[in-house]
Amino acid sequence: MLGYAYGATRHGADVQLIRVQADVGPGFPRFTMVGLPDSSVSEAKARVRSAFHHAGLPFPKGRITVNLQPAGVKKQGSWLDLAIAVAILRASSALPSQDDPTIFVAELALDGALIPQAGLTAIGLRMREEGWSSLCISADQSLPWPLEEQFRVVRAKHLQDVVAELRHPRPSSERPSRQTAEGRWADGTCFPLVGHRVETRLLAICAAGRHALLLVGSPGVGKTTLADAFVHLLPDLTEDEALEVAAWHEIVNPAYSFTLRPPVRRPHHTASVRTLLGGGRFATPGEVTLAHRGILILDEFLEFSHAALNALREPLDRGSLECMANGKPLVLPASFTLVATTNPCPCGYRGYGDCTCPETEIRRYWSRCPGPVLDRIDIIHHVNREVGQHVDVEPFHVWEKRVSTAAAILARCPRPGESAMTGAGQKALARACERLRASERDRQKIAMIASTIAALEGRDEVLAPDVDEAIIWRNPGFASPVRNAMM
Ligand SMILES: [Zn+2]
C-alpha cells in the first residue's frame, strides 16, 4: 500500500519541498530509500524505526520503499525524518491516507521526540510562494510572526502527538500578536551627535539614499559614534524584506530572532575574502549577504587586506554577487549600505594637528584600497569636531521621520537621478562636472545624492541647490591623498 507526506530539504537558503512516497508490501523485511538521499537522510531509517518503537507504534513488517520526489534533487539533512515517518504510517494504514496539505519538518530523536530545525523562515517563504497552508513542526519552535499568521501551524513534542493530531485534528491554536514598531528612542530624545551638525545631515542623506560612506578622521574625533548613530537612522524594513533577511541569517545563526530592524554587520579588519563574500559548497552567506538590506560597517577600512577590499567591487556595483555552490551558479543578495571609517594617515593626525608622515607614506597608506573601490564609495567625508560650539540639534524622531519620508519618496521614483532634475538642476550639474572635470561615475553619484537631498526636503523634483549641495558631498575635484591614490 502507498502513503504520502510532504517535507522539505534545504541547500543554503534554497528550500525545496519534497513529496515523500512510501510503499509497504509483503516480502523479506527491508527498508530502502531512493531519490538521491545523502547519508544524513539515509540515516533517517534508523531514527524512524527507533521512534516508532518508543512511540508504541508497530513498525511495518515486510518490504518498505521510500521514494523522495523530485528524484533529481539531492536531499540532505534530517528535516525529512518526520515526513518519512508519516508517509510510512499512512502506507501501513496506521493513519488515514488523505490528501493532506501539510508540510512536516522535524528531525526525530530515537525516543520519538521532535527536534527543532533551523531555517523555518526559508521553508515558510517557499510554502507561501507555492500556496501551501499548513505546517507541522516541533513544539519548541515558532515561525516569524508575519508567516505564522498566514499558516495553520501544528506543534508537537513527540511522534505520538503528531499521530493523535492527524487522527483527530484540533482547531488551530491562537494567532501570534503582531509586532508593533520597535522602540529605539523615546520621542523627544536628542540626536546623540553633539558637535556634529554637519555629520548629522550627512548621515541622514546616506541613510535615506543608502549611499556608501567613508568617514575619515583622527582617533577620537567620533567616527565610530557616527557609524553607530547611522544604524539608528535607518527606517524599519517591510515584513517581506525582514523575512528575506531572516532566511539568510538563520543559515549561520539558528537562534536568529526575527526583527524588522535592518541587520548590522561589523566584520573585523582581519576578515578574509571568504568571510566577506561567503560561498563554498553549501553557499554559506558571507558578511555582505548578512548585511543585505542593512549596514556593513568596516572600521579601520584601510587595515583590511587589499584582496578583501577589492572583493567589495561586485556587491557595491550590483547589490549581489555570483558564486558556485555544488556545481551550480547561485546569486547571493548583497545590497547593503557601506559605512567605513579610517584614519587620514598612518599616524592618524593629518589635518588634525601634528602629522609627521611623509607624503610618500600617506600615498602608500591610501593605496591599500584599490582606486576603483574608493571611487564606488559615494561620499568620502573628513569628520570635523565642532568643539565648544553649542549646536541646536533637532530631536531624533524628527530626523528619523525625515529619513523615512525621503526613503519612501525615493522608493516610488522609478529612476532617481538626472531624469528627475529640473532644467536648472541639469544645467548646474553639467556646468559643475565640466569645471571639476568630473568622471561619468562622479556625475551619476552627484545626481543620485541630489535626488536624496531633494527627497529629504519632501520633494521628488531635484532643483539646482540640491545639485550644489551634492557636489560638495561628492567633491569630485578634491585634491587629497584619497584622490591622488586613485589616479
Ligand atoms: Zn600622519
CSV table of C-alpha atoms and ligand atoms in Angstrom, one decimal:
chain,number,residue,atom,x,y,z
A,1,MET,CA,0.0,0.0,0.0
A,2,LEU,CA,1.1,3.5,-0.7
A,3,GLY,CA,1.3,6.5,1.6
A,4,TYR,CA,2.3,10.1,1.1
A,5,ALA,CA,3.6,13.1,3.1
A,6,TYR,CA,5.3,16.3,2.3
A,7,GLY,CA,8.6,17.6,3.8
A,8,ALA,CA,11.4,19.9,2.8
A,9,THR,CA,15.1,19.9,2.1
A,10,ARG,CA,17.5,22.9,2.1
A,11,HIS,CA,20.6,23.9,0.2
A,12,GLY,CA,21.8,27.1,1.7
A,13,ALA,CA,18.7,29.4,1.7
A,14,ASP,CA,17.3,27.4,-1.2
A,15,VAL,CA,14.4,25.3,0.0
A,16,GLN,CA,12.9,22.5,-2.0
A,17,LEU,CA,9.6,21.0,-0.9
A,18,ILE,CA,9.7,17.2,-1.2
A,19,ARG,CA,7.0,14.6,-1.7
A,20,VAL,CA,7.7,11.5,0.3
A,21,GLN,CA,6.2,8.4,-1.1
A,22,ALA,CA,6.2,5.2,1.0
A,23,ASP,CA,5.3,1.7,-0.2
A,24,VAL,CA,4.8,-1.1,2.3
A,25,GLY,CA,4.4,-4.6,0.8
A,26,PRO,CA,4.9,-8.2,1.6
A,27,GLY,CA,8.3,-9.8,1.3
A,28,PHE,CA,11.6,-10.0,3.1
A,29,PRO,CA,11.9,-7.2,5.7
A,30,ARG,CA,13.9,-4.5,4.1
A,31,PHE,CA,13.9,-0.7,4.3
A,32,THR,CA,15.1,1.0,1.1
A,33,MET,CA,15.3,4.7,0.4
A,34,VAL,CA,15.6,6.2,-3.1
A,35,GLY,CA,15.5,9.6,-4.7
A,36,LEU,CA,19.1,11.0,-4.2
A,37,PRO,CA,19.2,11.0,-0.3
A,38,ASP,CA,22.6,11.8,1.1
A,39,SER,CA,24.0,9.9,4.1
A,40,SER,CA,22.2,12.2,6.7
A,41,VAL,CA,18.9,11.5,5.0
A,42,SER,CA,19.6,7.7,4.7
A,43,GLU,CA,20.3,7.6,8.5
A,44,ALA,CA,16.6,8.5,9.0
A,45,LYS,CA,15.9,4.8,8.6
A,46,ALA,CA,17.5,4.1,12.0
A,47,ARG,CA,15.9,7.1,13.7
A,48,VAL,CA,12.4,6.4,12.3
A,49,ARG,CA,12.5,2.7,13.2
A,50,SER,CA,13.5,3.6,16.8
A,51,ALA,CA,11.0,6.5,17.1
A,52,PHE,CA,8.2,4.1,16.1
A,53,HIS,CA,9.2,1.6,18.8
A,54,HIS,CA,9.3,4.3,21.5
A,55,ALA,CA,6.0,5.9,20.4
A,56,GLY,CA,4.3,2.5,20.7
A,57,LEU,CA,3.6,2.3,17.0
A,58,PRO,CA,4.1,-1.0,15.2
A,59,PHE,CA,6.8,-0.8,12.6
A,60,PRO,CA,5.5,-2.4,9.4
A,61,LYS,CA,6.8,-5.8,8.7
A,62,GLY,CA,7.9,-6.6,5.2
A,63,ARG,CA,9.4,-4.5,2.5
A,64,ILE,CA,9.4,-0.7,2.9
A,65,THR,CA,10.4,1.5,0.0
A,66,VAL,CA,10.6,5.3,0.4
A,67,ASN,CA,10.9,7.5,-2.6
A,68,LEU,CA,11.8,11.2,-2.3
A,69,GLN,CA,10.4,13.3,-5.2
A,70,PRO,CA,11.6,15.1,-7.3
A,71,ALA,CA,14.1,12.3,-7.7
A,72,GLY,CA,16.6,14.5,-9.5
A,73,VAL,CA,17.2,16.8,-6.5
A,74,LYS,CA,19.9,15.9,-3.9
A,75,LYS,CA,18.4,15.7,-0.4
A,76,GLN,CA,20.4,16.5,2.7
A,77,GLY,CA,19.9,17.0,6.4
A,78,SER,CA,17.5,15.5,8.9
A,79,TRP,CA,14.5,17.7,8.0
A,80,LEU,CA,12.7,14.9,6.3
A,81,ASP,CA,12.6,12.4,9.3
A,82,LEU,CA,9.0,13.3,10.3
A,83,ALA,CA,7.6,13.3,6.7
A,84,ILE,CA,9.2,9.9,6.2
A,85,ALA,CA,7.6,8.6,9.4
A,86,VAL,CA,4.1,10.0,8.5
A,87,ALA,CA,4.3,8.5,5.0
A,88,ILE,CA,5.2,5.1,6.4
A,89,LEU,CA,2.3,5.3,8.9
A,90,ARG,CA,-0.1,6.2,6.1
A,91,ALA,CA,1.2,3.4,3.9
A,92,SER,CA,0.7,0.9,6.7
A,93,SER,CA,-2.8,2.2,7.4
A,94,ALA,CA,-1.9,3.3,10.9
A,95,LEU,CA,-3.1,6.8,9.8
A,96,PRO,CA,-5.9,7.7,7.4
A,97,SER,CA,-4.4,8.1,3.9
A,98,GLN,CA,-5.7,11.5,2.9
A,99,ASP,CA,-4.6,14.3,0.7
A,100,ASP,CA,-3.2,16.4,3.5
A,101,PRO,CA,-1.8,19.9,2.6
A,102,THR,CA,0.7,19.8,5.5
A,103,ILE,CA,4.5,20.2,5.3
A,104,PHE,CA,6.2,18.1,8.1
A,105,VAL,CA,9.5,19.5,9.2
A,106,ALA,CA,11.4,18.0,12.2
A,107,GLU,CA,14.2,15.6,13.0
A,108,LEU,CA,13.2,12.6,15.1
A,109,ALA,CA,15.1,11.6,18.2
A,110,LEU,CA,15.5,7.9,18.9
A,111,ASP,CA,12.8,8.2,21.6
A,112,GLY,CA,10.4,9.8,19.1
A,113,ALA,CA,10.7,13.4,20.3
A,114,LEU,CA,10.6,16.1,17.6
A,115,ILE,CA,13.9,18.1,17.4
A,116,PRO,CA,13.6,21.7,16.2
A,117,GLN,CA,15.2,22.5,12.8
A,118,ALA,CA,16.9,25.8,11.9
A,119,GLY,CA,15.8,27.6,8.8
A,120,LEU,CA,12.0,27.6,9.1
A,121,THR,CA,11.7,31.1,7.6
A,122,ALA,CA,13.1,29.9,4.3
A,123,ILE,CA,10.6,27.0,4.4
A,124,GLY,CA,7.7,29.4,5.2
A,125,LEU,CA,8.6,31.6,2.3
A,126,ARG,CA,8.7,28.7,-0.1
A,127,MET,CA,5.4,27.4,1.2
A,128,ARG,CA,3.8,30.8,0.7
A,129,GLU,CA,5.2,31.0,-2.8
A,130,GLU,CA,3.8,27.6,-3.7
A,131,GLY,CA,0.4,28.1,-2.0
A,132,TRP,CA,0.7,25.7,1.0
A,133,SER,CA,-1.2,26.5,4.1
A,134,SER,CA,-0.3,24.1,6.9
A,135,LEU,CA,2.9,23.2,8.7
A,136,CYS,CA,3.8,20.7,11.4
A,137,ILE,CA,6.9,21.5,13.5
A,138,SER,CA,8.4,20.8,16.9
A,139,ALA,CA,6.6,22.4,19.9
A,140,ASP,CA,9.8,24.3,20.7
A,141,GLN,CA,9.7,26.3,17.5
A,142,SER,CA,7.9,29.2,16.0
A,143,LEU,CA,7.8,31.0,12.7
A,144,PRO,CA,8.4,34.7,12.4
A,145,TRP,CA,5.0,36.3,13.1
A,146,PRO,CA,4.3,37.6,9.6
A,147,LEU,CA,4.4,34.0,8.4
A,148,GLU,CA,2.9,32.3,11.4
A,149,GLU,CA,-0.3,34.3,10.9
A,150,GLN,CA,-0.6,33.1,7.3
A,151,PHE,CA,-0.4,29.3,8.1
A,152,ARG,CA,-2.1,26.7,10.2
A,153,VAL,CA,0.8,25.6,12.4
A,154,VAL,CA,0.6,22.3,14.2
A,155,ARG,CA,3.2,21.9,17.1
A,156,ALA,CA,4.1,18.6,18.6
A,157,LYS,CA,6.6,17.4,21.1
A,158,HIS,CA,6.5,13.7,20.1
A,159,LEU,CA,5.7,11.5,17.2
A,160,GLN,CA,2.7,10.3,19.3
A,161,ASP,CA,1.3,13.8,19.4
A,162,VAL,CA,1.6,14.1,15.6
A,163,VAL,CA,-0.3,10.8,15.2
A,164,ALA,CA,-3.0,12.0,17.6
A,165,GLU,CA,-3.4,15.2,15.7
A,166,LEU,CA,-3.7,13.5,12.3
A,167,ARG,CA,-6.3,11.1,13.7
A,168,HIS,CA,-8.3,13.8,15.3
A,169,PRO,CA,-7.4,17.3,14.1
A,170,ARG,CA,-7.9,20.1,16.6
A,171,PRO,CA,-8.6,23.7,15.8
A,172,SER,CA,-5.5,25.7,15.3
A,173,SER,CA,-4.0,27.4,18.4
A,174,GLU,CA,-4.2,31.2,18.9
A,175,ARG,CA,-2.6,33.5,16.4
A,176,PRO,CA,0.5,35.4,17.4
A,177,SER,CA,0.2,39.1,18.1
A,178,ARG,CA,1.6,41.4,15.6
A,179,GLN,CA,4.7,43.2,16.4
A,180,THR,CA,4.4,46.9,16.7
A,181,ALA,CA,7.2,49.4,15.9
A,182,GLU,CA,10.2,48.5,17.9
A,183,GLY,CA,11.0,51.4,20.2
A,184,ARG,CA,14.5,52.7,19.6
A,185,TRP,CA,14.4,56.2,21.0
A,186,ALA,CA,11.7,57.8,23.1
A,187,ASP,CA,10.1,60.8,21.4
A,188,GLY,CA,12.0,64.0,22.2
A,189,THR,CA,15.3,62.3,22.6
A,190,CYS,CA,18.1,64.4,21.0
A,191,PHE,CA,20.2,63.1,18.3
A,192,PRO,CA,23.2,61.9,20.1
A,193,LEU,CA,25.8,63.7,18.0
A,194,VAL,CA,26.6,66.8,20.0
A,195,GLY,CA,29.2,68.8,18.0
A,196,HIS,CA,28.4,67.1,14.7
A,197,ARG,CA,25.8,69.2,13.0
A,198,VAL,CA,27.3,68.7,9.5
A,199,GLU,CA,27.7,65.0,10.0
A,200,THR,CA,24.1,64.6,11.3
A,201,ARG,CA,22.9,65.9,7.9
A,202,LEU,CA,25.4,63.7,6.1
A,203,LEU,CA,24.2,60.6,8.0
A,204,ALA,CA,20.6,61.5,7.2
A,205,ILE,CA,21.4,61.8,3.4
A,206,CYS,CA,23.3,58.4,3.4
A,207,ALA,CA,20.6,56.7,5.4
A,208,ALA,CA,17.8,57.9,3.2
A,209,GLY,CA,19.5,57.2,-0.1
A,210,ARG,CA,21.6,54.2,1.0
A,211,HIS,CA,24.8,55.9,-0.1
A,212,ALA,CA,28.1,54.3,0.7
A,213,LEU,CA,30.1,56.5,3.1
A,214,LEU,CA,33.7,56.6,4.2
A,215,LEU,CA,34.4,58.7,7.3
A,216,VAL,CA,38.0,59.9,7.6
A,217,GLY,CA,39.2,61.4,10.9
A,218,SER,CA,41.8,61.4,13.6
A,219,PRO,CA,41.5,58.9,16.5
A,220,GLY,CA,38.8,60.1,19.0
A,221,VAL,CA,37.1,62.5,16.6
A,222,GLY,CA,33.9,60.5,16.8
A,223,LYS,CA,33.9,58.3,13.6
A,224,THR,CA,32.6,55.2,15.5
A,225,THR,CA,29.9,57.2,17.3
A,226,LEU,CA,28.7,58.4,13.9
A,227,ALA,CA,28.7,54.9,12.5
A,228,ASP,CA,26.7,53.7,15.5
A,229,ALA,CA,24.2,56.6,15.2
A,230,PHE,CA,23.7,55.8,11.5
A,231,VAL,CA,22.3,52.4,12.5
A,232,HIS,CA,19.5,54.1,14.4
A,233,LEU,CA,18.6,56.4,11.5
A,234,LEU,CA,17.7,53.6,9.0
A,235,PRO,CA,13.9,53.0,8.8
A,236,ASP,CA,12.4,49.6,9.7
A,237,LEU,CA,12.3,47.0,7.0
A,238,THR,CA,9.0,45.9,5.5
A,239,GLU,CA,7.8,42.5,6.7
A,240,ASP,CA,8.8,40.8,3.4
A,241,GLU,CA,12.2,42.4,3.5
A,242,ALA,CA,12.7,41.3,7.1
A,243,LEU,CA,11.7,37.7,6.2
A,244,GLU,CA,14.2,37.6,3.4
A,245,VAL,CA,16.9,38.9,5.8
A,246,ALA,CA,15.9,36.3,8.5
A,247,ALA,CA,16.1,33.4,5.9
A,248,TRP,CA,19.8,34.2,5.3
A,249,HIS,CA,20.7,34.8,8.9
A,250,GLU,CA,19.1,31.5,10.1
A,251,ILE,CA,21.7,29.7,8.0
A,252,VAL,CA,24.6,30.9,10.1
A,253,ASN,CA,22.6,31.6,13.3
A,254,PRO,CA,19.9,29.1,14.1
A,255,ALA,CA,18.9,31.3,17.2
A,256,TYR,CA,18.3,34.4,15.0
A,257,SER,CA,15.5,36.4,16.4
A,258,PHE,CA,13.1,37.9,13.9
A,259,THR,CA,13.1,41.7,13.8
A,260,LEU,CA,12.1,44.5,11.5
A,261,ARG,CA,15.3,46.4,12.2
A,262,PRO,CA,17.9,46.3,9.4
A,263,PRO,CA,20.8,44.0,10.0
A,264,VAL,CA,24.1,45.5,11.1
A,265,ARG,CA,27.4,43.6,10.3
A,266,ARG,CA,30.7,44.7,11.6
A,267,PRO,CA,33.5,42.3,10.5
A,268,HIS,CA,37.0,42.7,11.9
A,269,HIS,CA,39.7,44.1,9.6
A,270,THR,CA,41.4,40.7,9.6
A,271,ALA,CA,38.4,39.3,7.8
A,272,SER,CA,39.2,37.2,4.7
A,273,VAL,CA,37.7,37.4,1.3
A,274,ARG,CA,35.8,34.2,2.1
A,275,THR,CA,34.4,35.7,5.3
A,276,LEU,CA,33.2,38.8,3.4
A,277,LEU,CA,31.8,37.1,0.3
A,278,GLY,CA,30.8,33.7,1.6
A,279,GLY,CA,30.1,30.9,-1.0
A,280,GLY,CA,31.6,27.4,-0.9
A,281,ARG,CA,29.9,24.1,-1.3
A,282,PHE,CA,26.9,24.9,0.9
A,283,ALA,CA,26.6,28.5,-0.4
A,284,THR,CA,27.2,29.9,3.1
A,285,PRO,CA,26.3,33.6,3.2
A,286,GLY,CA,29.3,36.0,3.8
A,287,GLU,CA,29.2,39.3,5.6
A,288,VAL,CA,28.0,41.2,2.5
A,289,THR,CA,24.9,38.9,2.3
A,290,LEU,CA,24.3,39.0,6.0
A,291,ALA,CA,24.3,42.8,5.7
A,292,HIS,CA,21.8,42.7,2.8
A,293,ARG,CA,19.1,45.5,3.3
A,294,GLY,CA,21.2,46.7,6.3
A,295,ILE,CA,24.6,48.1,7.0
A,296,LEU,CA,28.1,46.8,6.6
A,297,ILE,CA,30.4,48.8,9.0
A,298,LEU,CA,34.0,48.5,8.2
A,299,ASP,CA,36.1,50.1,10.9
A,300,GLU,CA,39.8,50.7,10.1
A,301,PHE,CA,38.9,50.4,6.5
A,302,LEU,CA,42.5,50.7,5.2
A,303,GLU,CA,43.6,47.9,7.5
A,304,PHE,CA,41.5,45.3,5.6
A,305,SER,CA,43.6,43.3,3.1
A,306,HIS,CA,43.8,44.6,-0.5
A,307,ALA,CA,42.1,41.5,-1.7
A,308,ALA,CA,39.2,41.8,0.8
A,309,LEU,CA,38.6,45.5,-0.2
A,310,ASN,CA,38.8,44.6,-3.9
A,311,ALA,CA,36.2,41.9,-3.3
A,312,LEU,CA,33.7,44.6,-2.4
A,313,ARG,CA,33.6,45.9,-6.0
A,314,GLU,CA,31.0,43.5,-7.3
A,315,PRO,CA,28.5,43.8,-4.5
A,316,LEU,CA,28.9,47.6,-4.4
A,317,ASP,CA,28.2,47.8,-8.1
A,318,ARG,CA,25.4,45.2,-8.4
A,319,GLY,CA,23.9,44.7,-4.9
A,320,SER,CA,24.5,41.0,-5.4
A,321,LEU,CA,27.3,38.5,-6.1
A,322,GLU,CA,27.6,35.3,-8.1
A,323,CYS,CA,29.1,32.2,-6.8
A,324,MET,CA,29.2,28.5,-7.5
A,325,ALA,CA,27.6,26.1,-5.0
A,326,ASN,CA,27.6,22.4,-5.5
A,327,GLY,CA,28.5,22.9,-9.2
A,328,LYS,CA,25.6,25.3,-9.8
A,329,PRO,CA,25.7,29.1,-10.3
A,330,LEU,CA,24.0,30.9,-7.5
A,331,VAL,CA,23.3,34.6,-6.9
A,332,LEU,CA,23.6,35.8,-3.3
A,333,PRO,CA,21.9,39.1,-2.5
A,334,ALA,CA,24.3,41.8,-1.2
A,335,SER,CA,22.5,45.2,-1.3
A,336,PHE,CA,24.0,46.8,1.8
A,337,THR,CA,24.9,50.3,2.8
A,338,LEU,CA,28.6,50.6,3.4
A,339,VAL,CA,29.8,52.8,6.3
A,340,ALA,CA,33.6,52.7,6.6
A,341,THR,CA,35.9,54.6,8.9
A,342,THR,CA,39.6,55.3,8.7
A,343,ASN,CA,42.4,57.5,9.9
A,344,PRO,CA,43.7,60.1,7.4
A,345,CYS,CA,47.3,58.9,7.6
A,346,PRO,CA,49.4,56.3,9.4
A,347,CYS,CA,50.0,58.5,12.5
A,348,GLY,CA,46.3,59.5,12.4
A,349,TYR,CA,46.6,63.3,12.7
A,350,ARG,CA,46.9,64.7,9.2
A,351,GLY,CA,44.7,67.7,9.2
A,352,TYR,CA,44.0,67.5,12.9
A,353,GLY,CA,47.3,68.5,14.5
A,354,ASP,CA,50.9,67.3,14.3
A,355,CYS,CA,51.3,64.9,11.5
A,356,THR,CA,54.8,63.8,10.8
A,357,CYS,CA,54.0,61.4,8.0
A,358,PRO,CA,55.9,62.0,4.7
A,359,GLU,CA,53.8,62.5,1.6
A,360,THR,CA,55.0,59.2,0.1
A,361,GLU,CA,54.0,57.3,3.2
A,362,ILE,CA,50.5,58.8,3.1
A,363,ARG,CA,50.1,57.9,-0.6
A,364,ARG,CA,51.2,54.3,0.2
A,365,TYR,CA,48.7,54.3,3.1
A,366,TRP,CA,45.8,55.2,0.8
A,367,SER,CA,46.9,52.9,-2.0
A,368,ARG,CA,46.0,50.0,0.3
A,369,CYS,CA,42.5,50.4,-1.0
A,370,PRO,CA,42.1,49.8,-4.7
A,371,GLY,CA,41.1,53.0,-6.6
A,372,PRO,CA,38.0,51.5,-8.2
A,373,VAL,CA,36.6,50.6,-4.8
A,374,LEU,CA,37.3,54.1,-3.4
A,375,ASP,CA,35.6,55.5,-6.5
A,376,ARG,CA,32.5,53.4,-5.8
A,377,ILE,CA,32.1,55.0,-2.4
A,378,ASP,CA,29.5,57.8,-2.8
A,379,ILE,CA,30.8,60.1,-0.2
A,380,ILE,CA,34.3,60.4,1.5
A,381,HIS,CA,34.0,62.8,4.4
A,382,HIS,CA,36.6,64.3,6.6
A,383,VAL,CA,35.0,64.5,10.1
A,384,ASN,CA,35.3,67.8,11.9
A,385,ARG,CA,34.7,68.3,15.5
A,386,GLU,CA,32.8,71.5,16.1
A,387,VAL,CA,34.4,71.8,19.5
A,388,GLY,CA,32.9,74.1,22.1
A,389,GLN,CA,30.0,75.1,19.8
A,390,HIS,CA,26.5,75.0,21.1
A,391,VAL,CA,24.7,73.2,18.3
A,392,ASP,CA,20.9,73.2,18.1
A,393,VAL,CA,20.2,69.6,17.5
A,394,GLU,CA,16.8,68.5,16.4
A,395,PRO,CA,15.1,65.7,18.3
A,396,PHE,CA,15.9,62.3,17.0
A,397,HIS,CA,12.4,61.4,16.0
A,398,VAL,CA,12.4,64.4,13.6
A,399,TRP,CA,15.4,63.0,11.8
A,400,GLU,CA,14.0,59.5,11.8
A,401,LYS,CA,10.8,60.7,10.3
A,402,ARG,CA,12.6,62.8,7.7
A,403,VAL,CA,14.7,59.9,6.6
A,404,SER,CA,11.7,57.5,6.4
A,405,THR,CA,9.7,60.0,4.3
A,406,ALA,CA,12.7,60.6,2.0
A,407,ALA,CA,13.3,56.8,1.6
A,408,ALA,CA,9.6,56.4,0.7
A,409,ILE,CA,9.9,59.2,-1.9
A,410,LEU,CA,13.0,57.6,-3.5
A,411,ALA,CA,11.4,54.2,-3.5
A,412,ARG,CA,8.5,55.3,-5.6
A,413,CYS,CA,10.7,57.2,-8.0
A,414,PRO,CA,11.4,54.8,-10.9
A,415,ARG,CA,14.7,56.3,-11.9
A,416,PRO,CA,16.1,58.7,-9.4
A,417,GLY,CA,19.0,60.9,-10.5
A,418,GLU,CA,19.3,63.1,-13.6
A,419,SER,CA,15.9,62.2,-15.1
A,420,ALA,CA,14.2,63.7,-12.1
A,421,MET,CA,16.0,67.0,-12.3
A,422,THR,CA,14.6,70.3,-13.4
A,423,GLY,CA,16.3,72.1,-16.3
A,424,ALA,CA,18.2,74.4,-13.9
A,425,GLY,CA,19.3,71.3,-12.0
A,426,GLN,CA,20.6,69.7,-15.1
A,427,LYS,CA,22.4,72.8,-16.2
A,428,ALA,CA,24.1,73.2,-12.7
A,429,LEU,CA,25.2,69.6,-12.9
A,430,ALA,CA,26.6,69.9,-16.4
A,431,ARG,CA,28.5,73.2,-15.5
A,432,ALA,CA,30.0,71.8,-12.3
A,433,CYS,CA,31.0,68.5,-13.9
A,434,GLU,CA,32.8,70.4,-16.7
A,435,ARG,CA,34.5,72.8,-14.3
A,436,LEU,CA,35.7,70.0,-12.0
A,437,ARG,CA,36.4,67.5,-14.8
A,438,ALA,CA,34.2,65.0,-13.1
A,439,SER,CA,34.1,61.4,-14.3
A,440,GLU,CA,30.9,59.8,-15.6
A,441,ARG,CA,30.6,58.0,-12.3
A,442,ASP,CA,31.0,61.3,-10.3
A,443,ARG,CA,28.2,62.7,-12.4
A,444,GLN,CA,25.9,59.7,-11.7
A,445,LYS,CA,26.7,59.8,-8.0
A,446,ILE,CA,26.1,63.5,-7.7
A,447,ALA,CA,22.7,63.1,-9.5
A,448,MET,CA,21.7,60.3,-7.0
A,449,ILE,CA,22.9,62.3,-4.0
A,450,ALA,CA,21.0,65.4,-5.2
A,451,SER,CA,17.8,63.2,-5.6
A,452,THR,CA,18.2,62.1,-1.9
A,453,ILE,CA,18.7,65.7,-0.8
A,454,ALA,CA,15.5,66.7,-2.6
A,455,ALA,CA,13.7,63.8,-1.0
A,456,LEU,CA,14.9,64.8,2.4
A,457,GLU,CA,13.1,68.1,1.8
A,458,GLY,CA,10.0,66.2,0.8
A,459,ARG,CA,10.3,66.7,-3.0
A,460,ASP,CA,10.8,64.3,-5.8
A,461,GLU,CA,11.9,67.1,-8.1
A,462,VAL,CA,15.6,67.9,-8.0
A,463,LEU,CA,16.5,71.6,-8.0
A,464,ALA,CA,19.8,73.4,-8.6
A,465,PRO,CA,20.5,74.0,-4.9
A,466,ASP,CA,20.2,70.2,-4.3
A,467,VAL,CA,22.8,69.6,-7.1
A,468,ASP,CA,25.1,72.3,-5.5
A,469,GLU,CA,25.0,70.5,-2.1
A,470,ALA,CA,25.5,67.1,-3.7
A,471,ILE,CA,28.7,68.4,-5.4
A,472,ILE,CA,30.0,69.5,-2.0
A,473,TRP,CA,29.4,66.0,-0.6
A,474,ARG,CA,30.8,64.1,-3.6
A,475,ASN,CA,33.6,66.6,-4.1
A,476,PRO,CA,34.9,65.4,-7.5
A,477,GLY,CA,37.7,68.0,-7.7
A,478,PHE,CA,39.0,67.4,-4.2
A,479,ALA,CA,42.8,67.2,-4.1
A,480,SER,CA,43.7,64.9,-1.3
A,481,PRO,CA,45.7,61.8,-0.7
A,482,VAL,CA,42.4,60.0,-1.2
A,483,ARG,CA,42.0,61.3,-4.8
A,484,ASN,CA,45.7,61.1,-5.5
A,485,ALA,CA,45.8,57.5,-4.6
A,486,MET,CA,43.1,56.9,-7.1
A,487,MET,CA,44.9,58.4,-10.0
B,1,ZN,ZN,50.3,61.4,9.9
